[in-house]
Coordinates of C-alpha atoms and ligand atoms in Angstrom, one line a residue:
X402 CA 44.3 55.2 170.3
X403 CA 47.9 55.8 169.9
X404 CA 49.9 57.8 167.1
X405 CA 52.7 56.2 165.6
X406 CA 55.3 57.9 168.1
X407 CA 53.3 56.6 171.2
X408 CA 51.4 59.7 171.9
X409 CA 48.0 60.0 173.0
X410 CA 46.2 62.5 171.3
X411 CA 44.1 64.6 173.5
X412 CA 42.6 67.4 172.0
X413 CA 42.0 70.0 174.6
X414 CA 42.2 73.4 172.2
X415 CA 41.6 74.5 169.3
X416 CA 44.3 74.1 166.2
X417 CA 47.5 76.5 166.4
X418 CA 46.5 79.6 164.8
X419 CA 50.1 79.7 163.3
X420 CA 51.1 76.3 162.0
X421 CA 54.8 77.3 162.3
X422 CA 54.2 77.5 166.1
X423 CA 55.4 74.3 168.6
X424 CA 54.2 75.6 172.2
X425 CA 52.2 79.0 173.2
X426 CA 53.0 79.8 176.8
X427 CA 49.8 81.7 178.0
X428 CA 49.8 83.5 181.4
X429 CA 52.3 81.6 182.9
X430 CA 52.4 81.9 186.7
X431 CA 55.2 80.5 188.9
X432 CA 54.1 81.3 192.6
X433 CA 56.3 80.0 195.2
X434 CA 54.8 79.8 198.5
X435 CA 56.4 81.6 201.9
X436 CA 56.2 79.7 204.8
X437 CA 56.7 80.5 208.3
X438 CA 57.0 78.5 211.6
X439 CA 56.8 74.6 212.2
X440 CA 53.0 74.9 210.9
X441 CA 54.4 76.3 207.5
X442 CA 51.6 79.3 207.2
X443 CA 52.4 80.9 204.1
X444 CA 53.7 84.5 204.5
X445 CA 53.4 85.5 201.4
X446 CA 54.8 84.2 197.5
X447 CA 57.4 85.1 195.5
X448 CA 56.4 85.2 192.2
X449 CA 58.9 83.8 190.0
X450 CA 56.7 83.9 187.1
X451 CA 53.8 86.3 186.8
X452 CA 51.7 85.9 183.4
X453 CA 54.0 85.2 180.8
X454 CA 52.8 85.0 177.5
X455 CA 55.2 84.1 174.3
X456 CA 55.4 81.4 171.6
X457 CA 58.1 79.2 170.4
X458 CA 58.3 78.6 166.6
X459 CA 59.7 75.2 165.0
X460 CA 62.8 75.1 164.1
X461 CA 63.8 78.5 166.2
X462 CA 66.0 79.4 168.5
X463 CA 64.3 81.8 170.9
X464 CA 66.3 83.6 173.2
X465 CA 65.2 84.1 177.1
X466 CA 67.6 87.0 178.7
X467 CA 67.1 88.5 181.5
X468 CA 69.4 89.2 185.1
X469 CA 70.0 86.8 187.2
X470 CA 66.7 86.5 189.5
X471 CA 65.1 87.4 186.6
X472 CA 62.6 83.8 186.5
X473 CA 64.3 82.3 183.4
X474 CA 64.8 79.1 184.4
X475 CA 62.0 78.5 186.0
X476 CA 60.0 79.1 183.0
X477 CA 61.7 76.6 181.3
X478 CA 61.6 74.5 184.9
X479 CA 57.5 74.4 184.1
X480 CA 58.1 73.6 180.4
X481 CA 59.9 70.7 181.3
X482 CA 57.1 70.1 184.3
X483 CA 59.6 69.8 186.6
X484 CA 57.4 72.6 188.2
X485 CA 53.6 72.0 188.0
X486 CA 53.2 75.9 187.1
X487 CA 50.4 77.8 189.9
X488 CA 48.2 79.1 186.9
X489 CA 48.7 79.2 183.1
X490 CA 48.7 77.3 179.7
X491 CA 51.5 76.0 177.7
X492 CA 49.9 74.5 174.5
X493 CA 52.5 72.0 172.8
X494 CA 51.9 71.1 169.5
X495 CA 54.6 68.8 168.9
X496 CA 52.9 65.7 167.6
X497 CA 49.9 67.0 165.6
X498 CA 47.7 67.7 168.1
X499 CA 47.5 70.4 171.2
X500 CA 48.2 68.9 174.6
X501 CA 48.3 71.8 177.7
X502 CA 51.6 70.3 179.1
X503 CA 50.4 72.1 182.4
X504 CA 47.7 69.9 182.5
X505 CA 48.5 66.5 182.5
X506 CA 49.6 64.1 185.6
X507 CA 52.6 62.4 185.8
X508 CA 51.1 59.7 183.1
X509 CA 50.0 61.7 180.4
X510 CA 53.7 63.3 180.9
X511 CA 55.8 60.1 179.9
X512 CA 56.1 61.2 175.6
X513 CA 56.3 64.6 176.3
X514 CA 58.9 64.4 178.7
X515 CA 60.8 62.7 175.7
X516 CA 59.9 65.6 173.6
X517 CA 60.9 68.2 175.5
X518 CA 64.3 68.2 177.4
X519 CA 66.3 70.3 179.5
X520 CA 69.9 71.0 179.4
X521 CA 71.7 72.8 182.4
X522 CA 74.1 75.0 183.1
X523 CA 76.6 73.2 185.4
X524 CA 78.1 70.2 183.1
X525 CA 79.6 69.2 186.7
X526 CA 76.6 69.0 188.6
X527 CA 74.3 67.7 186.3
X528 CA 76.5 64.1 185.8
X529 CA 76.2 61.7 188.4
X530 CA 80.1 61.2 188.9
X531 CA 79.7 57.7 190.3
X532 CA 77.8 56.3 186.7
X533 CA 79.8 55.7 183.8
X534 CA 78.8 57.9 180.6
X535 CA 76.8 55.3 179.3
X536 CA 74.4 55.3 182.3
X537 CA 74.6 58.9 183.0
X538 CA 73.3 59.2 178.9
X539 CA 70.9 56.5 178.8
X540 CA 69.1 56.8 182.3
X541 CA 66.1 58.8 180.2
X542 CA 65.7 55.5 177.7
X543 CA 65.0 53.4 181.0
X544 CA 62.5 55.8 182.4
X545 CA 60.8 57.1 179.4
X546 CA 61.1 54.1 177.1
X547 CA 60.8 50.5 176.0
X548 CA 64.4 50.4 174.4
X549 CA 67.0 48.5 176.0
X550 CA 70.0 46.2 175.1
X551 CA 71.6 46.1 172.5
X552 CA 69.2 49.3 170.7
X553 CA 70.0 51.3 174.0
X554 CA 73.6 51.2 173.4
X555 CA 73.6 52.0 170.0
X556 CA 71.1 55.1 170.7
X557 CA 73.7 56.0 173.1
X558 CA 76.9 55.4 171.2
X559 CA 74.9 57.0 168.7
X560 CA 74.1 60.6 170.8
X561 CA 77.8 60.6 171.7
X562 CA 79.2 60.7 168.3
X563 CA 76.7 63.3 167.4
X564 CA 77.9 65.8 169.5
X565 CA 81.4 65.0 168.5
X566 CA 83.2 62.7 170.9
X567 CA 84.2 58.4 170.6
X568 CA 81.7 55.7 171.1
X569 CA 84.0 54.0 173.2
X570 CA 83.8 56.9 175.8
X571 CA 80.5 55.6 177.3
X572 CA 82.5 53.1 179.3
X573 CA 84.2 56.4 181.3
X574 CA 83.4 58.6 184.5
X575 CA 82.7 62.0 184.3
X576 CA 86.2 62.9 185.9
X577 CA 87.8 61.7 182.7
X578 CA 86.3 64.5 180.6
X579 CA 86.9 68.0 180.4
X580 CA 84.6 71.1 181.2
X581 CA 83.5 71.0 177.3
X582 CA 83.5 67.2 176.9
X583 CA 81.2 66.9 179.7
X584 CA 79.0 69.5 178.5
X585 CA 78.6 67.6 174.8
X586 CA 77.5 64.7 177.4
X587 CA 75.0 66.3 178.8
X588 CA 74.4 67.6 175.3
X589 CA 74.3 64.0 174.0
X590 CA 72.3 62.7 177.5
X591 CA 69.3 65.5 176.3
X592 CA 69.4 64.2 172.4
X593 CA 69.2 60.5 173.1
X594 CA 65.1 60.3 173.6
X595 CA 65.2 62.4 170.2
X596 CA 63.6 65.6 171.5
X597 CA 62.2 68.3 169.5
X598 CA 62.4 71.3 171.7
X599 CA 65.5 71.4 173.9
X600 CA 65.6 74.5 176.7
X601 CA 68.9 75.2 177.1
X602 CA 69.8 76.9 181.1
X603 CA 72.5 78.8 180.3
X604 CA 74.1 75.8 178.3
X605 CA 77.4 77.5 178.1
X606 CA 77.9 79.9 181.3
X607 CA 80.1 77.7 182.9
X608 CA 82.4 76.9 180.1
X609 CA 85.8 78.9 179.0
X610 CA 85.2 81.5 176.5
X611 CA 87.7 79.5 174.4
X612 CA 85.1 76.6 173.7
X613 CA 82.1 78.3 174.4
X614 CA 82.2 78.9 171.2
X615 CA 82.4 75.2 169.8
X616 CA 79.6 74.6 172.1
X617 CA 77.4 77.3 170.6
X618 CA 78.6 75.9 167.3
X619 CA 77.7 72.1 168.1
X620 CA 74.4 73.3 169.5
X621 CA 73.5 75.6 166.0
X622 CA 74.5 72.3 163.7
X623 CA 72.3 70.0 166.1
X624 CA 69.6 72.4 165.9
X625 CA 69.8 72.0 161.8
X626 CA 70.9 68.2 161.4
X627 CA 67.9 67.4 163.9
X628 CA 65.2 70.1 163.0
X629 CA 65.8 70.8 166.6
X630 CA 63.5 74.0 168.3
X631 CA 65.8 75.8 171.1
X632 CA 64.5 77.9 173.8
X633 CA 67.8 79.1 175.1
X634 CA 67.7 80.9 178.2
X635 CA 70.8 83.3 179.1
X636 CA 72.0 86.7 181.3
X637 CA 74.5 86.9 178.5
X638 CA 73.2 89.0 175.7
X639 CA 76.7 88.4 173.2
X640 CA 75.5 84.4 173.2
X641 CA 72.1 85.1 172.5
X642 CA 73.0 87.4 169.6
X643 CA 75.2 85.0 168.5
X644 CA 72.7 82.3 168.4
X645 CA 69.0 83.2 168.7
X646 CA 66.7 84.2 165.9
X647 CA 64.3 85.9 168.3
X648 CA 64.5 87.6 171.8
X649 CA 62.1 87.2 174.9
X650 CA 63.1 89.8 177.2
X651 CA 62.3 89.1 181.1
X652 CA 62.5 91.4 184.2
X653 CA 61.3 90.8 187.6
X654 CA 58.7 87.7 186.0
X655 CA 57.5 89.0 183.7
X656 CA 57.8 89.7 180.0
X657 CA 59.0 93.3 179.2
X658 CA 60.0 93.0 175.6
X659 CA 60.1 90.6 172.6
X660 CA 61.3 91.3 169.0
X661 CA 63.5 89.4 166.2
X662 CA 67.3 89.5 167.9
X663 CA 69.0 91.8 165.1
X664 CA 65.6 94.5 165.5
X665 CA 66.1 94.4 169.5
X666 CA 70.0 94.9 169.2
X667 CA 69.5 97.9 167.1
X668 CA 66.9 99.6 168.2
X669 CA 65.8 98.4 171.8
X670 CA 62.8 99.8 172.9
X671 CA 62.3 99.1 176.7
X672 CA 65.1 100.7 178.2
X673 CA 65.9 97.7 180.4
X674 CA 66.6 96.1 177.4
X675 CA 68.8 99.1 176.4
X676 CA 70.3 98.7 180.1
X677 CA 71.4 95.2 179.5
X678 CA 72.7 95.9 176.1
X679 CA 74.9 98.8 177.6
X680 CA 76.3 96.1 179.8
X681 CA 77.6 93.8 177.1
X682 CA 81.2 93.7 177.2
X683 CA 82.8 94.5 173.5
X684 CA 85.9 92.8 172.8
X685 CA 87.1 94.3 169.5
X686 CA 88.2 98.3 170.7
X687 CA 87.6 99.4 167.0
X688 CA 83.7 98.5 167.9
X689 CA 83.9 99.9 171.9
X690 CA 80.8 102.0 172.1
X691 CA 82.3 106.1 172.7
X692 CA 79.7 107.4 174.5
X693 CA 79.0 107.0 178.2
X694 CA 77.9 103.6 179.3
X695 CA 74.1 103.2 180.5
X696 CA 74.8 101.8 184.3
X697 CA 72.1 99.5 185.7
X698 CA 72.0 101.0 188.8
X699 CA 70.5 98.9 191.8
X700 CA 69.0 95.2 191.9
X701 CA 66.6 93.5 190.5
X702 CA 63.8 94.2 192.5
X703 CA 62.7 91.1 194.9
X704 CA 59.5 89.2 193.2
X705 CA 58.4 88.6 196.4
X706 CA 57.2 92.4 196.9
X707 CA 57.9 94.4 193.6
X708 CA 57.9 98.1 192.8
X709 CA 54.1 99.5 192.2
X710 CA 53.8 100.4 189.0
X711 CA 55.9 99.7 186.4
X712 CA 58.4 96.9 188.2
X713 CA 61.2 98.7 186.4
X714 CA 60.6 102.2 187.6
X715 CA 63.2 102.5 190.9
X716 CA 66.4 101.9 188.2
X717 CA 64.9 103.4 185.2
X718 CA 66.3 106.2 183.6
X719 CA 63.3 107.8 182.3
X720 CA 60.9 107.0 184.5
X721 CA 58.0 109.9 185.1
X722 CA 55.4 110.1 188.0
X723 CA 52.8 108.1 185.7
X724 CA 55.4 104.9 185.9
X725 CA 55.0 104.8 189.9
X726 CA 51.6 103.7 189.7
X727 CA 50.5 102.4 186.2
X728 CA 51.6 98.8 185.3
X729 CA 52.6 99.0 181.3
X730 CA 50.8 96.0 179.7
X731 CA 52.6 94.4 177.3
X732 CA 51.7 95.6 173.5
X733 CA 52.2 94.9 170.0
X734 CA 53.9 97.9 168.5
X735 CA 54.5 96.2 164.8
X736 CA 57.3 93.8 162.9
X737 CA 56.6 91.2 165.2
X738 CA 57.5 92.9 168.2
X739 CA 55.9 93.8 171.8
X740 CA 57.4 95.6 174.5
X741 CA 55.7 96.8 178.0
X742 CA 56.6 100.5 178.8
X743 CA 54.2 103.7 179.0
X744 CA 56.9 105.3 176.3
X745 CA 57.7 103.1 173.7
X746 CA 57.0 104.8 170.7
X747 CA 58.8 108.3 172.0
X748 CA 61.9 107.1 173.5
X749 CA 65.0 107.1 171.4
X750 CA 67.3 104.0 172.9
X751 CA 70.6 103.4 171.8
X752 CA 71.0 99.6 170.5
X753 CA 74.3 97.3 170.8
X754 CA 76.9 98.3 168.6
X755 CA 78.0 95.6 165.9
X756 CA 81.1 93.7 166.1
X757 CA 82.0 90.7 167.1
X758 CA 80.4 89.4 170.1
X759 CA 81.4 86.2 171.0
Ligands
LIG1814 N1 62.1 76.7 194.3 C1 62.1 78.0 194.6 N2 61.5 78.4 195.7 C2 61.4 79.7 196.0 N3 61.9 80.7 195.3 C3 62.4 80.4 194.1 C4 62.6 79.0 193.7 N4 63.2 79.0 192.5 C5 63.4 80.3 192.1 N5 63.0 81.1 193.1 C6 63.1 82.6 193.1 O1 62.4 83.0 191.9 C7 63.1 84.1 191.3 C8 63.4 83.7 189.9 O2 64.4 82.7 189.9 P1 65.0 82.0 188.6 O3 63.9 81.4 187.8 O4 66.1 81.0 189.0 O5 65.7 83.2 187.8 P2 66.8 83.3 186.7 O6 66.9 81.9 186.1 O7 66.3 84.3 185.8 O8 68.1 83.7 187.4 C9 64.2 84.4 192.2 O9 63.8 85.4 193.1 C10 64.5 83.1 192.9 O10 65.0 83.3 194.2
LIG1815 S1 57.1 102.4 181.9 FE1 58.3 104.1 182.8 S2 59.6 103.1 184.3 FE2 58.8 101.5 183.1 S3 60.4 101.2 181.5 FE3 58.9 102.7 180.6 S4 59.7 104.7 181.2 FE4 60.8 103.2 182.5
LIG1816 MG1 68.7 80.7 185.9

């Protein structure tokens, strides 16, 4: 039996406890294997993704920060199963029912790769510079669908006017198109299989802080005029602000923090979090922060063989003996937020200061 959008139900878990909620990532693990020699005996793993645990809600933005290293995008790598993750659930409940997108072969894959799409960082990179726009946008329609033709073009003509450029720009290469244009394309090349959760890897790093804005602004009226769900993963903490409605914070792998974005910028509480926040460069001087910046020291540690402990401890500012050995679990601490560190509740961090950000 098939639902109306061409999805096979396959109940595999029970109902979404939460019927705002679209996917529950449950102890995500991203292992990626060491190998060593011509016979390839694995060494050892990095572990790019160690038992993460968060939900998406409909019709949210969540935000995924973290440093570089930090295993952001391959989170949303597994979401999209472009990675078939080592362990762990992620329960979609896009359609009605509960499908563990983890799960299923290549297959079972085909709707939900329509449902859920990816959109990159590197606007250059991700178009092939030898297809016009037209193919570069439609290429998911011919492997995920039935619609060609006449229907195809319009779908496409259709995705590029959305994200605000001319129909008749599908007949063009690449080259023709600025840094911004080409990122609406791969805007509009993610939109045109009508997706309802779109992870976007760093969707505007590349782009000029002149029309990073536009595309933040493109991507907030998509999100409404589509009932779009974004899981928008960034290092840069004054786009997140700008756009997310909830914060997952990552460090080494795993999850550290999570809390609604205005509650996290106020009043951090793991002081990584207050670390990256420290960091944020503010442009207005009336709104520049008095007091001494908090440096984050050091790297991020190497998944591959973390810290004992609490992974943080080597650059953390308030680290005590009990951090060296003791792994803080991540806890619900109340208003919808959880955060992993020994001192939560009696450390007084020092949040972002308001201004404007982007
Ligand atoms: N395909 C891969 N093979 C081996 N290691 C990888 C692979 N992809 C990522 N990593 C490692 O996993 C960690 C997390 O990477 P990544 O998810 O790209 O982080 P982020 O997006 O936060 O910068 C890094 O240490 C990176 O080197
Ligand atoms: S558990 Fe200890 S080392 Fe880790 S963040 Fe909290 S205070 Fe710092
Ligand atoms: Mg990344």
């Amino acid at each position: 039996m098939m639902t109306s959008n061409g999805h096979s139900p396959q109940p595999l878990a029970p109902a979404a406890p939460n019927p705002n909620v679209l996917l529950q990532v449950r102890d995500l693990k991203m292992y990626f294997a060491i190998t060593k020699g011509v016979f390839g005996s694995v060494k050892g793993y990095v572990k790019a993704v160690d038992n993460v645990t968060f939900d998406v809600n409909l019709g949210e933005t969540l935000g995924l920060v973290g440093e570089s290293g930090c295993g952001k995008t391959t989170v949303g790598r597994c979401i999209v199963r472009a990675y078939k993750p080592t362990a762990g659930q992620m329960l979609y409940y896009g359609d009605g029912n509960v499908v563990d997108l983890a799960a299923l072969n290549e297959d079972q894959l085909k709707p939900y790769r329509r449902d859920i799409r990816m959109i990159f960082q590197d606007p250059y990179s991700s178009l092939n510079p030898r297809m016009p726009v037209f193919e570069n946008v439609s290429e998911a329609l011919v492997n995920l669908t039935n619609i060609r033709g006449s229907e195809m073009e319009d779908r496409v003509k259709e995705a590029i006017v959305r994200v605000g450029l001319r129909p008749e720009y599908i007949r063009r290469f690449p080259h023709a198109f600025s840094g911004g244009e080409r990122q609406r394309i791969v805007i509009a090349r993610a939109l045109v299989t009508n997706p309802k959760l779109v992870i976007c890897d760093e969707a505007v790093a590349a782009l000029d802080v002149s029309i990073r804005a536009q595309v933040l602004n493109l991507l907030e009226r998509l999100r409404q005029e589509l009932s779009l769900t974004y899981l928008f993963v960034s290092h840069d903490l004054s786009v997140v602000r700008y756009i997310c409605d909830r914060v997952v914070v990552m460090y080494v792998g795993r999850i550290v923090e999570a809390a609604p974005v205005n509650d996290l910028f106020r009043q951090p509480k793991h002081p990584y979090t207050e670390a990256l926040m420290s960091s944020v460069p503010i442009q207005n001087p009336r709104h520049r922060n008095k007091e001494a910046r908090i440096r984050l020291e050091g790297e991020v540690a190497d998944p591959s063989n973390p810290p004992t402990g609490c992974y943080f401890h080597p650059r953390c500012r308030y680290a005590q003996e009990r951090c060296r050995h003791e792994t803080p679990a991540l806890r619900d601490i109340g208003g919808g937020r959880q955060v992993a560190c020994h001192f939560a509740e009696e450390l007084e961090l020092r949040g972002a200061v308001l201004g404007d950000v982007v």
